[in-house]
C-alpha positions as a LaTeX table, in Angstrom:
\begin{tabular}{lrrr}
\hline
Residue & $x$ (\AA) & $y$ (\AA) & $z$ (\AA) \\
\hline
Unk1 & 0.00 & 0.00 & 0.00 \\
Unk2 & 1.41 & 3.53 & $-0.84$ \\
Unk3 & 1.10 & 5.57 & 1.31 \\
Unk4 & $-0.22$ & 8.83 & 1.27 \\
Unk5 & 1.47 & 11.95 & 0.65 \\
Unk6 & 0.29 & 15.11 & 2.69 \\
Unk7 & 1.32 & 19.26 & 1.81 \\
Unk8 & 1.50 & 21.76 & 3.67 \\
Unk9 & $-0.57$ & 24.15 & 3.91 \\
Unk10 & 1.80 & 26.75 & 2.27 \\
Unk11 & 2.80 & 24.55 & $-0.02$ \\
Unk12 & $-0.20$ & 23.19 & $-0.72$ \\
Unk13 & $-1.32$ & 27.07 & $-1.53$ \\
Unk14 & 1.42 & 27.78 & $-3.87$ \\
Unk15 & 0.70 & 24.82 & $-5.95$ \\
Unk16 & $-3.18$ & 25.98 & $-6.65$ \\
Unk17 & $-1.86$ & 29.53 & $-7.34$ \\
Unk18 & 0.66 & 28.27 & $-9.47$ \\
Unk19 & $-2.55$ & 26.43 & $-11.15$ \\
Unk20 & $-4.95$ & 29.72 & $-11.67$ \\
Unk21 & $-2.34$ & 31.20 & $-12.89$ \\
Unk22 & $-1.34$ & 28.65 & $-15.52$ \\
Unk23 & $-5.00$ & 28.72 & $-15.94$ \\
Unk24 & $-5.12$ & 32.50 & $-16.72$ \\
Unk25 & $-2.26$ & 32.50 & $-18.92$ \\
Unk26 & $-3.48$ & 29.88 & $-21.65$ \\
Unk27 & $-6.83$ & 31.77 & $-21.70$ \\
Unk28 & $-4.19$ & 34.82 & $-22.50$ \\
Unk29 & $-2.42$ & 33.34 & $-24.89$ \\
Unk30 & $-5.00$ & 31.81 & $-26.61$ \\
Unk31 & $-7.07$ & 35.28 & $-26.69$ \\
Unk32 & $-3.23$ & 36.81 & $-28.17$ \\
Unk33 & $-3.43$ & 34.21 & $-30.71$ \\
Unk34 & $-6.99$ & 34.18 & $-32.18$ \\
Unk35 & $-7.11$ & 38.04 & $-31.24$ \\
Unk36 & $-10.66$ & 37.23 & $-29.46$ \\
Unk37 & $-11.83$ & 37.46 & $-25.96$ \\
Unk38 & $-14.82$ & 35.19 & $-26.52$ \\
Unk39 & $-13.45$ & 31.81 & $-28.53$ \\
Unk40 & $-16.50$ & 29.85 & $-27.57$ \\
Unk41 & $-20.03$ & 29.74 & $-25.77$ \\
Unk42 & $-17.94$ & 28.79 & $-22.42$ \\
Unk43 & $-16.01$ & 31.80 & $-22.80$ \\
Unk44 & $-19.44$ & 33.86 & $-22.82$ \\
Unk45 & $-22.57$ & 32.48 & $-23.97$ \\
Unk46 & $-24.60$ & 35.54 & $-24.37$ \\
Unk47 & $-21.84$ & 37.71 & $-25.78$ \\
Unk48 & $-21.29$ & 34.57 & $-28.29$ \\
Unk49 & $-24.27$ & 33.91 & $-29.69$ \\
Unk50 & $-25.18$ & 37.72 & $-30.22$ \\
Unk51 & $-21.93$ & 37.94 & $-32.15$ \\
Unk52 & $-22.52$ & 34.86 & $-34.09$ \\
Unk53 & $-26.43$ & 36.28 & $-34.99$ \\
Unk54 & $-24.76$ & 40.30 & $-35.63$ \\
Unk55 & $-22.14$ & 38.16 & $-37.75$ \\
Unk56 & $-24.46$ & 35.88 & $-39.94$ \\
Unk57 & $-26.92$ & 38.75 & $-40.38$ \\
Unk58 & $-23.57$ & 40.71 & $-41.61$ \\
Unk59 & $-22.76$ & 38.30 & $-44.27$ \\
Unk60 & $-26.43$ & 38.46 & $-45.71$ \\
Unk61 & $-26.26$ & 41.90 & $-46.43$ \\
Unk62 & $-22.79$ & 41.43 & $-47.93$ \\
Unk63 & $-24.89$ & 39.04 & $-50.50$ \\
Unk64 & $-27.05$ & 41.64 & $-51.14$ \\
Unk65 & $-24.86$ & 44.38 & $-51.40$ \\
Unk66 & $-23.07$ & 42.51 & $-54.26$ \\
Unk67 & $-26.55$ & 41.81 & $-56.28$ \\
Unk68 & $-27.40$ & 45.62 & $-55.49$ \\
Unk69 & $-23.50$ & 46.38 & $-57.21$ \\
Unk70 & $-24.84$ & 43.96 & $-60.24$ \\
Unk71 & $-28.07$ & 46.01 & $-59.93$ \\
Unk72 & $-26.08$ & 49.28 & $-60.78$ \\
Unk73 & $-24.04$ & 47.77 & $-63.04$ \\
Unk74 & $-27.00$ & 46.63 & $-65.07$ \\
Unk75 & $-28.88$ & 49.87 & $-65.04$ \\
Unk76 & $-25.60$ & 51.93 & $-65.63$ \\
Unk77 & $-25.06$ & 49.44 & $-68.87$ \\
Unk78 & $-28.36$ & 50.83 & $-69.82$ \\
Unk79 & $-28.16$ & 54.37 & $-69.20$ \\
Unk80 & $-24.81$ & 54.15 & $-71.20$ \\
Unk81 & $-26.42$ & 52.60 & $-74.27$ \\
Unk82 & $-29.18$ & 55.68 & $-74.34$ \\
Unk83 & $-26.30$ & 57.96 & $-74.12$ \\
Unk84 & $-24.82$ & 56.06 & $-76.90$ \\
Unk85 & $-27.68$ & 56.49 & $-79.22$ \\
Unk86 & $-28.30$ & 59.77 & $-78.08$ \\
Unk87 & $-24.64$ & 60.64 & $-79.00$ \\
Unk88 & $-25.42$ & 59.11 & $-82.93$ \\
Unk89 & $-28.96$ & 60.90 & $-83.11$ \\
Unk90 & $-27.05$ & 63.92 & $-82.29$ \\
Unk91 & $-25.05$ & 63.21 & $-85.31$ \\
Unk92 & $-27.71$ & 62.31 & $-87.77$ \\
Unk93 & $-29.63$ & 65.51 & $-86.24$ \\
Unk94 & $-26.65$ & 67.80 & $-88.11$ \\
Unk95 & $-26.68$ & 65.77 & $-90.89$ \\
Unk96 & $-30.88$ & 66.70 & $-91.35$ \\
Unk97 & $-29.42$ & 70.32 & $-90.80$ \\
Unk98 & $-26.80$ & 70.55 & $-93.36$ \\
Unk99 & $-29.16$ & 69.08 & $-96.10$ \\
Unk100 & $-31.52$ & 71.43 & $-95.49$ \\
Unk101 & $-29.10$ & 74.37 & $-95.38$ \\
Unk102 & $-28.06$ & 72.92 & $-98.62$ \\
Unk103 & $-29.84$ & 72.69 & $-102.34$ \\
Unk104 & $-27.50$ & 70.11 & $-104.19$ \\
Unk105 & $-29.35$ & 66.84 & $-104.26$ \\
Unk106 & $-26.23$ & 65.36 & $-104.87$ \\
Unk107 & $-25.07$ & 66.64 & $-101.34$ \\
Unk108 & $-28.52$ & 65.97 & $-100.27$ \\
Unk109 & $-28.50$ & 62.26 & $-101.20$ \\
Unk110 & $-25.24$ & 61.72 & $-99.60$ \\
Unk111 & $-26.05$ & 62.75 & $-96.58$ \\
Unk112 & $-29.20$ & 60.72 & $-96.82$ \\
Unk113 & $-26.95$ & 58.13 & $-96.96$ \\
Unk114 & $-24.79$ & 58.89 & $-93.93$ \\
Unk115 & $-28.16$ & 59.65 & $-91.73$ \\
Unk116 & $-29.54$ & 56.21 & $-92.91$ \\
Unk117 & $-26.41$ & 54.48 & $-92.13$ \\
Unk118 & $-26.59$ & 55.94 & $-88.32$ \\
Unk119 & $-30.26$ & 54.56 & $-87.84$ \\
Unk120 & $-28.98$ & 51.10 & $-88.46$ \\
Unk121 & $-26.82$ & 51.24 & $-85.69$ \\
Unk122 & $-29.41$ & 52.95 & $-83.27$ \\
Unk123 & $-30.80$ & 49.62 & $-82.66$ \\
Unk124 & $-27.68$ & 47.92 & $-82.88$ \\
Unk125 & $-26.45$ & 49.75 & $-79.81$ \\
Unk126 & $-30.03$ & 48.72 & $-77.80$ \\
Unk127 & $-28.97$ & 45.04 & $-78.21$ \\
Unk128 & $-25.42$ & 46.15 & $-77.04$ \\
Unk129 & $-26.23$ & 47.38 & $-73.83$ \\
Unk130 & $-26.63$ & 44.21 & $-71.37$ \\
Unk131 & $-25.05$ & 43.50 & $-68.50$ \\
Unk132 & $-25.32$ & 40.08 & $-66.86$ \\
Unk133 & $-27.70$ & 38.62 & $-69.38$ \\
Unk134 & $-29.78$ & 41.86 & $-68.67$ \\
Unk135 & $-30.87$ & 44.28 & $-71.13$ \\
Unk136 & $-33.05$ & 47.00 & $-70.14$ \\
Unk137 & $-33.74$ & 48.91 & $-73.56$ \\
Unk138 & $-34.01$ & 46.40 & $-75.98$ \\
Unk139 & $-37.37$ & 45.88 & $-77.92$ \\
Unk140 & $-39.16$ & 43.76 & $-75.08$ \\
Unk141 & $-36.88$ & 44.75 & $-72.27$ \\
Unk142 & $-36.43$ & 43.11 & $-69.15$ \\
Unk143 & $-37.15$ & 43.63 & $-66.41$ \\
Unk144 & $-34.69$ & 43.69 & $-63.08$ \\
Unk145 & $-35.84$ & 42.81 & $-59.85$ \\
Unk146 & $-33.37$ & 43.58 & $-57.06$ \\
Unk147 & $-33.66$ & 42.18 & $-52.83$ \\
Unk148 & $-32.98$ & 44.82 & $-50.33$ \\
Unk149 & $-33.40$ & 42.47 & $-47.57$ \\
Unk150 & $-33.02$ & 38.95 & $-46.75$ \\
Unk151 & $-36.55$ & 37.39 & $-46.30$ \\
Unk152 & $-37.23$ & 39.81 & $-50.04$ \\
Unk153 & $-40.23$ & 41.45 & $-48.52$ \\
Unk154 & $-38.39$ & 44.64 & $-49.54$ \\
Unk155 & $-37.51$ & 44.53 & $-53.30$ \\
Unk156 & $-36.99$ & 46.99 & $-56.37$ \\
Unk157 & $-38.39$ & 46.52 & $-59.92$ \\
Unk158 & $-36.48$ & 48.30 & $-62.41$ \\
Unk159 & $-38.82$ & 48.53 & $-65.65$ \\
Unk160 & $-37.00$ & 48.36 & $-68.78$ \\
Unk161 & $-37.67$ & 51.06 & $-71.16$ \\
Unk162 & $-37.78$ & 50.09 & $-75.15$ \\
Unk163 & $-35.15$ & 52.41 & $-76.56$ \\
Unk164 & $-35.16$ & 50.81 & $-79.79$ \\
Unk165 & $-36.03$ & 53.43 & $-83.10$ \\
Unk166 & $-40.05$ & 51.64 & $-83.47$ \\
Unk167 & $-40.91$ & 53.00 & $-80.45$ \\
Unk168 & $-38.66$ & 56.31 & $-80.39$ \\
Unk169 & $-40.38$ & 57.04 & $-83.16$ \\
Unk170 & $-37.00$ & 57.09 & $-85.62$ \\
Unk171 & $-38.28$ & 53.80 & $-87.67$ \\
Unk172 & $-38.67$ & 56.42 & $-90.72$ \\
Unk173 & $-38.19$ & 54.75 & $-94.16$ \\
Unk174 & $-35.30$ & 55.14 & $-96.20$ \\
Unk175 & $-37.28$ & 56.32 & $-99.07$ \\
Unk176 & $-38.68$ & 58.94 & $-96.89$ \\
Unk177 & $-35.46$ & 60.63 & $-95.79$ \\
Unk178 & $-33.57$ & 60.62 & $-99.04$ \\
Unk179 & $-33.64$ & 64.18 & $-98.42$ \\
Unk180 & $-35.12$ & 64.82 & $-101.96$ \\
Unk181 & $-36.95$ & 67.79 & $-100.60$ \\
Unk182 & $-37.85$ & 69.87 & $-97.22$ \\
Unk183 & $-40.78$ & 68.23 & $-96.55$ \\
Unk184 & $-38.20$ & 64.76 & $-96.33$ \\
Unk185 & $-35.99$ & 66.55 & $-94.20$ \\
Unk186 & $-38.52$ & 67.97 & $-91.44$ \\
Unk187 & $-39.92$ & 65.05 & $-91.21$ \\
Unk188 & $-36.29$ & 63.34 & $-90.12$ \\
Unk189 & $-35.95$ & 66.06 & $-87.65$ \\
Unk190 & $-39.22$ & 66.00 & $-86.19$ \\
Unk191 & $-38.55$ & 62.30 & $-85.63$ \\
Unk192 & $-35.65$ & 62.89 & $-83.94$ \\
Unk193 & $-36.43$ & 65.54 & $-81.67$ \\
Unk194 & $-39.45$ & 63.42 & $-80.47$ \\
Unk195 & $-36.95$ & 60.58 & $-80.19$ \\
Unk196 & $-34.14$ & 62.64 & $-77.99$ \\
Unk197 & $-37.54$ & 63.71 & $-75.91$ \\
Unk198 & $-38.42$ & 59.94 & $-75.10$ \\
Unk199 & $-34.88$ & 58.63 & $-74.68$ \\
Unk200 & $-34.25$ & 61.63 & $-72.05$ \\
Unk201 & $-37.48$ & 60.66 & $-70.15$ \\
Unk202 & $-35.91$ & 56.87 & $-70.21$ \\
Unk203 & $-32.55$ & 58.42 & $-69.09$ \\
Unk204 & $-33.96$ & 60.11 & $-66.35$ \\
Unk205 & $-36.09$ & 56.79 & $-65.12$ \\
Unk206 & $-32.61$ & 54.66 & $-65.21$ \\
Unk207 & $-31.23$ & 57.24 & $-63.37$ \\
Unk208 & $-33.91$ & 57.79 & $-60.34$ \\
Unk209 & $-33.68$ & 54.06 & $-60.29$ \\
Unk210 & $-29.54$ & 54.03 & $-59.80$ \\
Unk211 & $-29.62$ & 56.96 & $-57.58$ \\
Unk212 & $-32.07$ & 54.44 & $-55.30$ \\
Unk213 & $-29.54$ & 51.59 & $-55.80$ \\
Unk214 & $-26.60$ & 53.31 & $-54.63$ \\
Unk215 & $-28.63$ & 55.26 & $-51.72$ \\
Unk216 & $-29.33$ & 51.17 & $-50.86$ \\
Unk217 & $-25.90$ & 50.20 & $-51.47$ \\
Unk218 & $-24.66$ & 53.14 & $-49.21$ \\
Unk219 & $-26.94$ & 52.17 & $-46.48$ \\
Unk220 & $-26.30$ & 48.22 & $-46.55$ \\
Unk221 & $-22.83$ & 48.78 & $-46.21$ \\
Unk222 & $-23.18$ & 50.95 & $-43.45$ \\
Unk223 & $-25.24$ & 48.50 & $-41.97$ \\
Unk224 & $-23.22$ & 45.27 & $-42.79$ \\
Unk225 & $-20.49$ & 47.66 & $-41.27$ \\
Unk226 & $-22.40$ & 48.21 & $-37.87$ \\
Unk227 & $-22.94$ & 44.64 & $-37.30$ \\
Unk228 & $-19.65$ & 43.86 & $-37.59$ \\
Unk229 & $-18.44$ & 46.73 & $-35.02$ \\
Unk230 & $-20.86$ & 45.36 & $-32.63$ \\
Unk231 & $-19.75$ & 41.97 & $-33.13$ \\
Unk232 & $-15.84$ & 42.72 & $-32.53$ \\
Unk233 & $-17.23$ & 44.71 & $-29.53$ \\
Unk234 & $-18.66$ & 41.66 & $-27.97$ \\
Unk235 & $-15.72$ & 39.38 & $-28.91$ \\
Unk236 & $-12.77$ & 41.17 & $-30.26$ \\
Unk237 & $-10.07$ & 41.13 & $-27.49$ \\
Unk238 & $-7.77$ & 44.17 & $-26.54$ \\
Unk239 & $-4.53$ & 42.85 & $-27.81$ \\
Unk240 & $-2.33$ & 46.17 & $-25.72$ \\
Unk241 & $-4.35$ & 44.67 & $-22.46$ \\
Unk242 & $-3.93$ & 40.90 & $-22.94$ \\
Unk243 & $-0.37$ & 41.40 & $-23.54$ \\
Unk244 & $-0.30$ & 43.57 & $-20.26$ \\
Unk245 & $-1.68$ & 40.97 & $-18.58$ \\
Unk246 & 0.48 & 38.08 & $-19.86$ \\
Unk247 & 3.25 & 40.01 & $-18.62$ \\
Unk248 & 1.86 & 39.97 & $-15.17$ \\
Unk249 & 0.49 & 36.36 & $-15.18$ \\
Unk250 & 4.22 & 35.71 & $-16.39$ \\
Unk251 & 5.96 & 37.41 & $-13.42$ \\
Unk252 & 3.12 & 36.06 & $-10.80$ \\
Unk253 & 3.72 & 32.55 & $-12.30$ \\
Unk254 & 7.43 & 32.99 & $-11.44$ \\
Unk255 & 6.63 & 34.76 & $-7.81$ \\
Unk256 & 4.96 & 31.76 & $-7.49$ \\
Unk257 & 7.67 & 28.81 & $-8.13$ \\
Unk258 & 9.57 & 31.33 & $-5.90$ \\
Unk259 & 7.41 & 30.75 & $-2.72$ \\
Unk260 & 6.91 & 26.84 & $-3.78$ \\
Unk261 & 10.40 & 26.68 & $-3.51$ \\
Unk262 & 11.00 & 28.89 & $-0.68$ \\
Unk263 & 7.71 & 26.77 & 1.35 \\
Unk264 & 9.27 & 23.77 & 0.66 \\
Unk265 & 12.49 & 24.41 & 1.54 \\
Unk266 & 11.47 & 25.62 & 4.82 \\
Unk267 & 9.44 & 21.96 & 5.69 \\
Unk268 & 12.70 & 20.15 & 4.36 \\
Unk269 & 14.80 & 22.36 & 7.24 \\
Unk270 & 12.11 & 21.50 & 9.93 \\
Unk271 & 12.21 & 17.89 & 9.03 \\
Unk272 & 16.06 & 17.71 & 9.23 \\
Unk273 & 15.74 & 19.11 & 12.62 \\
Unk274 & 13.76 & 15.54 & 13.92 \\
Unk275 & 16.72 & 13.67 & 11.57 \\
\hline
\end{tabular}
């Protein structure tokens, strides 16, 4: 039988000092090393568990603040295109002017030719501008439906807005704006400046729309943002502090072998005195 071993009480006390502080230290170190203060539910259940909700919550907005950023993407893709074609319809605009400060058919019919040219690529430019698989003024647009939350009971439907020259208005026939007389040429410009009308009204929807987007995308950030602050407030450990304390649970932990030794080389001079 072994028998059994008995401390002191001063020795007995170092030893479970020595222990908290070991204790202490590795919850120290390990808060130094993953640069939190609460690791796991043991650490602090409530201030986990809030973190982990603030956290997930975070990363759902972070979703939809990327399909908000495709969102504007899209729209700006279409706003770009209308820009485009009213950049050429500028063009064939002065072309419909200098044939009708002009009396040379010749000169006439060649610009005719220039100002047909452009219309073919009015339309070109509407089937251009997609983003995504997305094209907003195409003939039959679609249509863009964007989440602003994450259960989608707060949503945006951009309309897409037929930019195309049937429904501008700027479908005139070739035969029609040969420029051959006036009458040819008023016509062209009456069609366009009922077309530049429409495309602006369509310019300024797109853009009401992506001034809402980016007001949203502003705001989710922010918001994403603010979780994430509160999170690392729950959890996020003060690295200057820890390292403080290591520091001190470093020089207690050596205090304390100090008095173990010290204790026990006191008992082992009492016992040599009954040797």
């Amino acid at each position: 039988m072994v028998d059994k071993i008995n401390l002191s009480v001063a020795v007995r006390s170092n030893l479970l000092t020595l222990q908290r502080t070991a204790g202490l230290t590795d919850i120290t170190q390990e808060r130094l090393a993953t640069g939190l203060k609460v690791n796991s539910a043991q650490d602090d259940a409530t201030a986990f568990f809030i973190s982990r909700s603030l956290n997930f919550r975070a990363d759902d907005l972070s979703r939809i603040k990327d399909n908000i950023e495709l969102g504007i993407s899209t729209v700006t893709a279409g706003l770009q295109g209308i820009e485009a074609i009213t950049e050429l319809m500028g063009t064939a605009k002065g072309l419909a002017n200098n044939a009708a400060a002009t009396g040379d058919t010749n000169e006439r019919s060649t610009l005719a030719v220039q100002f047909n040219d452009i219309l073919t690529q009015l339309d070109d430019l509407t089937n251009d501008a997609s983003f995504n698989g997305i094209n907003l003024i195409k003939g039959t647009p679609d249509n863009l439906i964007i989440d602003f939350n994450e259960d989608s009971s707060n949503t945006i439907t951009v309309s897409g807005l037929d930019s195309t020259t049937a429904t501008t208005g700027l479908n005139v026939a070739n035969a029609t704006n040969n420029f051959a007389d006036s009458a040819a040429i008023d016509t062209a410009l009456t069609a366009i400046n009922s077309a530049l009308v429409e495309l602006r009204g369509n310019a300024a929807t797109l853009g009401s729309n992506n001034s809402i987007l980016q007001t949203r995308l502003s705001f989710t950030e922010d918001l994403a943002n603010t979780l994430l602050e509160g999170s690392g407030t729950l959890t996020l450990a003060d690295l200057n502090e820890e390292g403080a304390n290591l520091l001190s649970l470093q020089t207690r932990q050596q205090l304390g072998l100090n008095s173990l030794a010290l204790a026990s080389q006191s008992e082992r001079a009492v016992l040599a005195l009954f040797g």
